Coordinates of C-alpha atoms in Angstrom, one line a residue:
X1 CA 111.7 96.0 147.2
X2 CA 114.1 97.1 144.4
X3 CA 114.2 95.1 141.2
X4 CA 117.5 93.0 140.6
X5 CA 119.7 93.6 137.7
X6 CA 120.5 90.2 136.1
X7 CA 124.2 89.2 135.3
X8 CA 127.4 89.8 137.0
X9 CA 128.2 92.8 134.7
X10 CA 124.5 93.9 133.8
X11 CA 122.5 93.1 130.8
X12 CA 124.0 91.5 127.8
X13 CA 121.3 92.4 125.3
X14 CA 118.1 94.4 125.0
X15 CA 115.0 93.3 123.0
X16 CA 112.6 96.0 122.4
X17 CA 108.8 96.1 121.4
X18 CA 107.0 99.2 120.2
X19 CA 105.8 101.8 117.8
X20 CA 107.5 104.7 116.2
X21 CA 108.5 106.1 119.8
X22 CA 111.2 103.3 119.8
X23 CA 111.7 102.2 116.3
X24 CA 115.1 102.1 115.1
X25 CA 114.7 101.6 111.5
X26 CA 112.1 98.7 111.2
X27 CA 109.3 100.4 109.4
X28 CA 111.7 101.9 106.9
X29 CA 113.3 98.6 106.3
X30 CA 109.8 97.1 105.4
X31 CA 108.6 100.3 103.5
X32 CA 111.7 102.5 102.4
X33 CA 110.8 106.2 102.4
X34 CA 113.2 107.8 104.7
X35 CA 114.2 111.5 104.2
X36 CA 115.6 114.5 105.9
X37 CA 115.6 116.4 108.3
X38 CA 114.9 113.4 110.3
X39 CA 118.2 112.1 112.2
X40 CA 119.9 115.6 111.7
X41 CA 120.9 116.1 115.3
X42 CA 123.0 112.8 116.0
X43 CA 123.3 110.8 112.8
X44 CA 123.3 113.7 110.3
X45 CA 121.2 111.5 108.0
X46 CA 117.8 109.6 108.2
X47 CA 118.5 106.6 110.6
X48 CA 114.9 105.1 110.8
X49 CA 114.2 107.1 113.8
X50 CA 111.1 109.3 113.9
X51 CA 112.8 112.2 115.7
X52 CA 115.9 114.3 115.0
X53 CA 118.3 111.9 116.5
X54 CA 118.3 109.3 119.3
X55 CA 115.3 107.6 120.8
X56 CA 115.0 106.4 124.4
X57 CA 116.0 102.8 123.7
X58 CA 119.4 104.2 122.1
X59 CA 120.1 106.0 125.3
X60 CA 119.6 102.8 127.2
X61 CA 121.8 100.8 124.9
X62 CA 124.5 103.1 125.2
X63 CA 124.5 103.5 128.7
X64 CA 124.7 99.9 129.3
X65 CA 127.7 99.7 126.8
X66 CA 125.7 98.0 124.1
X67 CA 125.5 99.0 120.5
X68 CA 122.4 100.6 119.0
X69 CA 119.7 97.8 118.4
X70 CA 119.5 96.4 114.9
X71 CA 116.0 96.3 113.6
X72 CA 114.4 92.8 113.2
X73 CA 113.5 93.6 109.8
X74 CA 116.4 95.0 108.7
X75 CA 118.2 92.4 106.3
X76 CA 121.6 94.3 105.6
X77 CA 124.1 95.3 108.1
X78 CA 122.4 94.0 111.4
X79 CA 124.1 92.5 114.4
X80 CA 121.9 90.8 116.8
X81 CA 124.6 89.8 119.2
X82 CA 123.2 92.3 121.9
X83 CA 119.6 92.2 121.1
X84 CA 117.0 93.1 118.5
X85 CA 114.3 95.8 118.1
X86 CA 110.8 94.5 117.1
X87 CA 109.1 98.0 117.0
X88 CA 107.7 99.8 114.1
X89 CA 106.1 103.1 113.2
X90 CA 102.5 102.9 113.7
X91 CA 102.4 99.6 115.4
X92 CA 99.5 98.8 117.8
X93 CA 98.9 96.6 120.8
X94 CA 95.7 95.2 119.2
X95 CA 95.7 93.6 116.0
X96 CA 94.0 95.6 113.3
X97 CA 90.4 94.7 113.1
X98 CA 90.3 95.1 109.2
X99 CA 92.9 94.8 106.7
X100 CA 96.3 94.4 108.1
X101 CA 97.2 97.3 105.8
X102 CA 94.6 99.8 106.8
X103 CA 96.0 103.4 106.2
X104 CA 98.1 104.7 109.0
X105 CA 98.3 101.3 110.8
X106 CA 101.4 99.3 110.7
X107 CA 100.7 95.5 110.3
X108 CA 103.3 94.6 112.9
X109 CA 101.2 94.5 115.9
X110 CA 102.6 93.3 119.2
X111 CA 101.3 90.0 118.6
X112 CA 103.3 89.9 115.4
X113 CA 106.4 91.3 117.2
X114 CA 106.0 88.5 119.7
X115 CA 105.8 86.0 117.0
X116 CA 109.2 87.6 115.5
X117 CA 110.7 87.2 119.1
X118 CA 109.9 83.6 119.2
X119 CA 111.2 83.1 115.6
X120 CA 114.4 84.9 116.6
X121 CA 114.9 82.5 119.4
X122 CA 114.5 79.5 117.5
X123 CA 117.0 80.7 114.9
X124 CA 119.4 81.6 117.6
X125 CA 119.2 77.9 119.0
X126 CA 119.5 76.7 115.5
X127 CA 122.2 78.9 114.1
X128 CA 124.6 80.1 116.9
X129 CA 126.7 77.0 117.0
X130 CA 127.7 77.5 113.2
X131 CA 129.3 80.9 114.0
X132 CA 128.2 82.2 110.5
X133 CA 125.3 84.4 111.7
X134 CA 125.9 87.6 114.1
X135 CA 123.7 86.0 116.7
X136 CA 123.9 86.0 120.4
X137 CA 124.5 82.7 122.4
X138 CA 121.2 80.8 123.3
X139 CA 121.9 81.7 126.9
X140 CA 121.3 85.3 126.2
X141 CA 117.6 85.6 126.7
X142 CA 117.8 85.1 130.5
X143 CA 120.4 88.0 130.8
X144 CA 118.6 90.5 128.7
X145 CA 116.3 93.6 129.4
X146 CA 112.9 93.5 127.5
X147 CA 111.4 96.9 127.0
X148 CA 108.0 97.9 126.0
X149 CA 107.1 101.3 124.6
X150 CA 103.7 100.9 122.7
X151 CA 100.0 101.7 123.0
X152 CA 99.9 105.1 121.7
X153 CA 98.4 104.1 118.5
X154 CA 95.7 102.2 120.1
X155 CA 94.6 105.6 121.4
X156 CA 95.1 108.1 118.5
X157 CA 94.5 105.7 115.5
X158 CA 90.8 105.1 116.6
X159 CA 89.5 108.1 118.3
X160 CA 88.6 109.8 114.9
X161 CA 86.4 106.7 114.2
X162 CA 84.8 105.7 117.4
X163 CA 85.5 108.8 119.8
X164 CA 87.3 108.5 123.2
X165 CA 84.2 106.5 125.0
X166 CA 84.6 103.8 122.1
X167 CA 88.6 103.7 122.8
X168 CA 88.1 103.4 126.5
X169 CA 85.9 100.1 126.1
X170 CA 88.8 98.3 124.6
X171 CA 91.8 99.5 126.6
X172 CA 91.2 96.8 129.2
X173 CA 92.2 94.4 126.2
X174 CA 95.2 96.5 125.4
X175 CA 96.5 96.2 129.0
X176 CA 95.8 92.6 129.2
X177 CA 97.4 91.8 125.7
X178 CA 100.9 93.6 127.2
X179 CA 100.6 91.3 130.4
X180 CA 100.3 88.4 128.5
X181 CA 102.9 89.0 126.2
X182 CA 105.4 89.7 129.1
X183 CA 104.2 86.0 130.4
X184 CA 104.9 84.4 127.1
X185 CA 108.4 85.9 126.9
X186 CA 109.0 84.9 130.4
X187 CA 108.3 81.2 129.3
X188 CA 111.0 82.0 126.6
X189 CA 113.6 82.6 129.4
X190 CA 113.2 86.5 129.8
X191 CA 113.3 87.4 133.5
X192 CA 113.5 91.3 133.3
X193 CA 110.7 93.3 131.7
X194 CA 110.4 97.2 131.7
X195 CA 107.1 98.8 130.5
X196 CA 106.7 102.6 129.6
X197 CA 103.4 104.1 130.3
X198 CA 102.1 106.3 127.8
X199 CA 103.0 109.9 127.6
X200 CA 100.1 112.8 127.7
X201 CA 98.8 112.8 124.2
X202 CA 96.7 115.8 124.9
X203 CA 100.0 118.0 124.9
X204 CA 101.3 116.9 121.4
X205 CA 100.9 119.5 118.9
X206 CA 99.4 117.1 116.1
X207 CA 96.8 115.8 118.4
X208 CA 96.0 119.5 119.5
X209 CA 95.2 120.2 115.9
X210 CA 93.7 116.8 114.8
X211 CA 91.6 115.8 117.7
X212 CA 88.2 117.1 118.4
X213 CA 88.1 119.6 121.2
X214 CA 86.7 123.0 122.3
X215 CA 88.3 125.6 124.3
X216 CA 86.7 124.6 127.7
X217 CA 89.0 121.3 127.3
X218 CA 92.1 123.2 127.2
X219 CA 94.0 123.5 130.6
X220 CA 96.4 126.4 131.6
X221 CA 99.5 124.7 129.9
X222 CA 97.7 124.5 126.6
X223 CA 96.9 120.6 126.9
X224 CA 93.7 118.8 126.2
X225 CA 92.2 117.6 129.8
X226 CA 89.9 114.9 128.7
X227 CA 92.7 113.2 126.4
X228 CA 95.1 113.7 129.0
X229 CA 92.8 112.2 131.9
X230 CA 92.0 109.2 129.7
X231 CA 95.9 108.5 129.3
X232 CA 96.0 108.6 133.1
X233 CA 93.2 106.0 133.3
X234 CA 95.0 103.8 130.9
X235 CA 98.2 104.2 132.9
X236 CA 96.6 103.3 136.3
X237 CA 95.2 100.5 134.6
X238 CA 98.4 99.3 133.3
X239 CA 100.3 99.7 136.5
X240 CA 97.7 97.4 138.3
X241 CA 98.0 94.8 135.5
X242 CA 101.8 94.9 135.9
X243 CA 101.6 94.5 139.6
X244 CA 99.4 91.3 139.2
X245 CA 101.7 90.0 136.4
X246 CA 104.6 90.5 139.0
X247 CA 102.7 88.2 141.5
X248 CA 102.2 85.5 138.8
X249 CA 106.0 85.5 138.0
X250 CA 107.5 86.3 141.1
X251 CA 111.2 85.6 140.1
X252 CA 111.1 88.0 137.4
X253 CA 111.4 91.7 137.4
X254 CA 108.4 93.5 136.1
X255 CA 108.9 97.1 136.1
X256 CA 106.3 100.0 135.5
X257 CA 108.1 102.9 134.1
X258 CA 106.3 106.4 134.4
X259 CA 107.5 108.3 131.4
X260 CA 104.1 110.2 131.4
X261 CA 105.4 112.2 134.4
X262 CA 108.4 113.3 132.8
X263 CA 106.9 114.2 129.5
X264 CA 104.0 116.2 131.2
X265 CA 106.5 118.0 133.0
X266 CA 108.4 118.9 130.0
X267 CA 105.3 120.1 128.1
X268 CA 104.3 122.3 131.1
X269 CA 107.5 123.6 132.2
X270 CA 110.1 123.3 129.4
X271 CA 112.1 126.4 130.3
X272 CA 112.6 124.5 133.9
X273 CA 114.6 121.8 132.0
X274 CA 116.7 123.9 129.6
X275 CA 114.0 123.9 126.8
X276 CA 112.0 126.6 125.3
X277 CA 109.1 125.2 123.4
X278 CA 106.2 122.8 124.7
X279 CA 103.4 122.2 122.5
X280 CA 105.1 123.8 119.5
X281 CA 106.7 121.3 116.8
X282 CA 110.1 121.9 115.6
X283 CA 109.8 120.4 112.3
X284 CA 106.4 121.4 110.6
X285 CA 104.4 124.0 108.7
X286 CA 102.2 126.8 109.6
X287 CA 104.0 128.6 112.4
X288 CA 101.6 129.6 115.1
X289 CA 101.1 127.9 118.5
X290 CA 101.7 124.3 117.3
X291 CA 103.6 124.8 113.9
X292 CA 101.7 121.8 112.7
X293 CA 99.6 121.4 109.5
X294 CA 98.2 117.8 109.0
X295 CA 98.2 118.5 105.5
X296 CA 102.0 118.5 105.4
X297 CA 104.0 116.5 107.7
X298 CA 107.7 117.1 108.6
X299 CA 110.1 116.9 105.7
X300 CA 107.3 116.7 103.0
X301 CA 106.4 119.1 100.4
X302 CA 102.9 119.4 99.3
X303 CA 100.7 121.8 97.0
X304 CA 98.5 123.8 99.5
X305 CA 96.2 126.6 98.1
X306 CA 98.0 126.7 94.8
X307 CA 101.5 126.7 95.9
X308 CA 104.1 124.2 97.1
X309 CA 105.0 124.4 100.7
X310 CA 107.6 122.4 102.6
X311 CA 107.5 121.4 106.6
X312 CA 110.9 122.3 107.6
X313 CA 112.9 121.8 110.6
X314 CA 114.0 124.2 113.2
X315 CA 117.5 125.2 113.4
X316 CA 117.5 124.4 117.4
X317 CA 115.6 121.1 118.1
X318 CA 117.6 121.0 121.4
X319 CA 115.0 123.7 122.7
X320 CA 111.8 121.7 121.8
X321 CA 110.0 118.8 123.4
X322 CA 108.1 117.8 120.3
X323 CA 110.2 117.2 117.1
X324 CA 107.4 116.7 114.3
X325 CA 104.1 117.3 116.3
X326 CA 103.8 113.4 117.1
X327 CA 107.2 112.4 118.6
X328 CA 109.7 113.9 121.0
X329 CA 113.1 115.5 120.0
X330 CA 116.3 113.7 121.1
X331 CA 116.7 116.3 123.8
X332 CA 113.2 115.3 125.3
X333 CA 114.2 111.7 124.8
X334 CA 117.3 112.1 126.8
X335 CA 115.7 113.8 129.8
X336 CA 113.4 110.8 129.9
X337 CA 116.4 108.2 129.6
X338 CA 118.0 110.0 132.4
X339 CA 115.1 109.3 134.5
X340 CA 114.8 106.0 133.6
X341 CA 118.5 105.4 134.1
X342 CA 118.5 106.9 137.8
X343 CA 115.2 104.7 138.7
X344 CA 113.4 107.5 139.9
X345 CA 110.2 106.8 137.6
X346 CA 110.2 103.1 138.0
X347 CA 108.1 101.0 140.1
X348 CA 109.6 99.0 141.9
X349 CA 112.7 101.2 142.1
X350 CA 115.1 100.0 139.3
X351 CA 118.4 101.7 139.1
X352 CA 121.1 101.2 136.2
X353 CA 123.8 103.3 138.1
X354 CA 126.0 100.5 139.1
X355 CA 126.1 99.3 135.2
X356 CA 126.1 102.6 133.3
X357 CA 128.6 104.6 131.6
X358 CA 127.5 108.1 131.8
X359 CA 130.3 109.3 129.4
X360 CA 128.7 107.3 126.5
X361 CA 125.1 108.8 126.9
X362 CA 126.5 112.4 127.1
X363 CA 128.6 112.2 123.6

């Protein structure tokens, strides 16, 4: 059965939960350190996105005629009348097991983002009638789209310490946490949930450089077989959990969105989609097959072997799948967003076409 779009004129707001793949400025509001060339394609300046331009949730907002989502953590210039973005770079589903500020992990795990959502709803109920804050009406929560793009850091942030076998042991907990978060938001009034599965991490340039593997683990497209297989296992588990959740809250839309299939196709056959480079980063240092050096990330300058080197951006990010070795380019994000909007990768089928403005996402 196809999922139902809430509201006579579509969604009134988007509330997003996630990591750097869908962060629109939350992390840099908390820890200011933005620098070029991030944002070079669309914003012409750093805009809180870990890419050269727009992320997937930007395209969804534009298509629905909504403004870009203000980060919940951004205190200046935010407008929350059409939703909020709780995503922050380096966020995980599971709360970090050690210090909240362990290197490389955001303190804003999914449980924290959920608490922020609860606080947001409470403030809306308290302050909206005053007319002084840029907040939506309390009725907005049942007319909103709730998107989730999170889980990648639960994979990649721990492999170096406990190996893939260790990571696999707690993936059921990751899936369970996502399902329980959906049910808690349902209790707050949410009725339409869209969960993105994980992209094939075994194809990302950074992970091809950083994660341990041998040549026999590389497939004909240059991706790591074992890591991609582990992601497929996780995605299968996630889809099963969402199927069960759909039964438990039968009057809600719980949509599983297979961005993995689109990203894998882009990495494997970039030229078939108007791109040129699959497993090579646009912004990086070192050239070669991956153009990625973990000693100097995109936009940074470091002293390496006695000389200063800078990881610079290519002049044609629209030809790349990978922006900085870790994140997708705007070009790749748009291809994924198009697939989401036409419903071809959603289960159950979920098409936005009656509600979108194609001109706005092509600008």
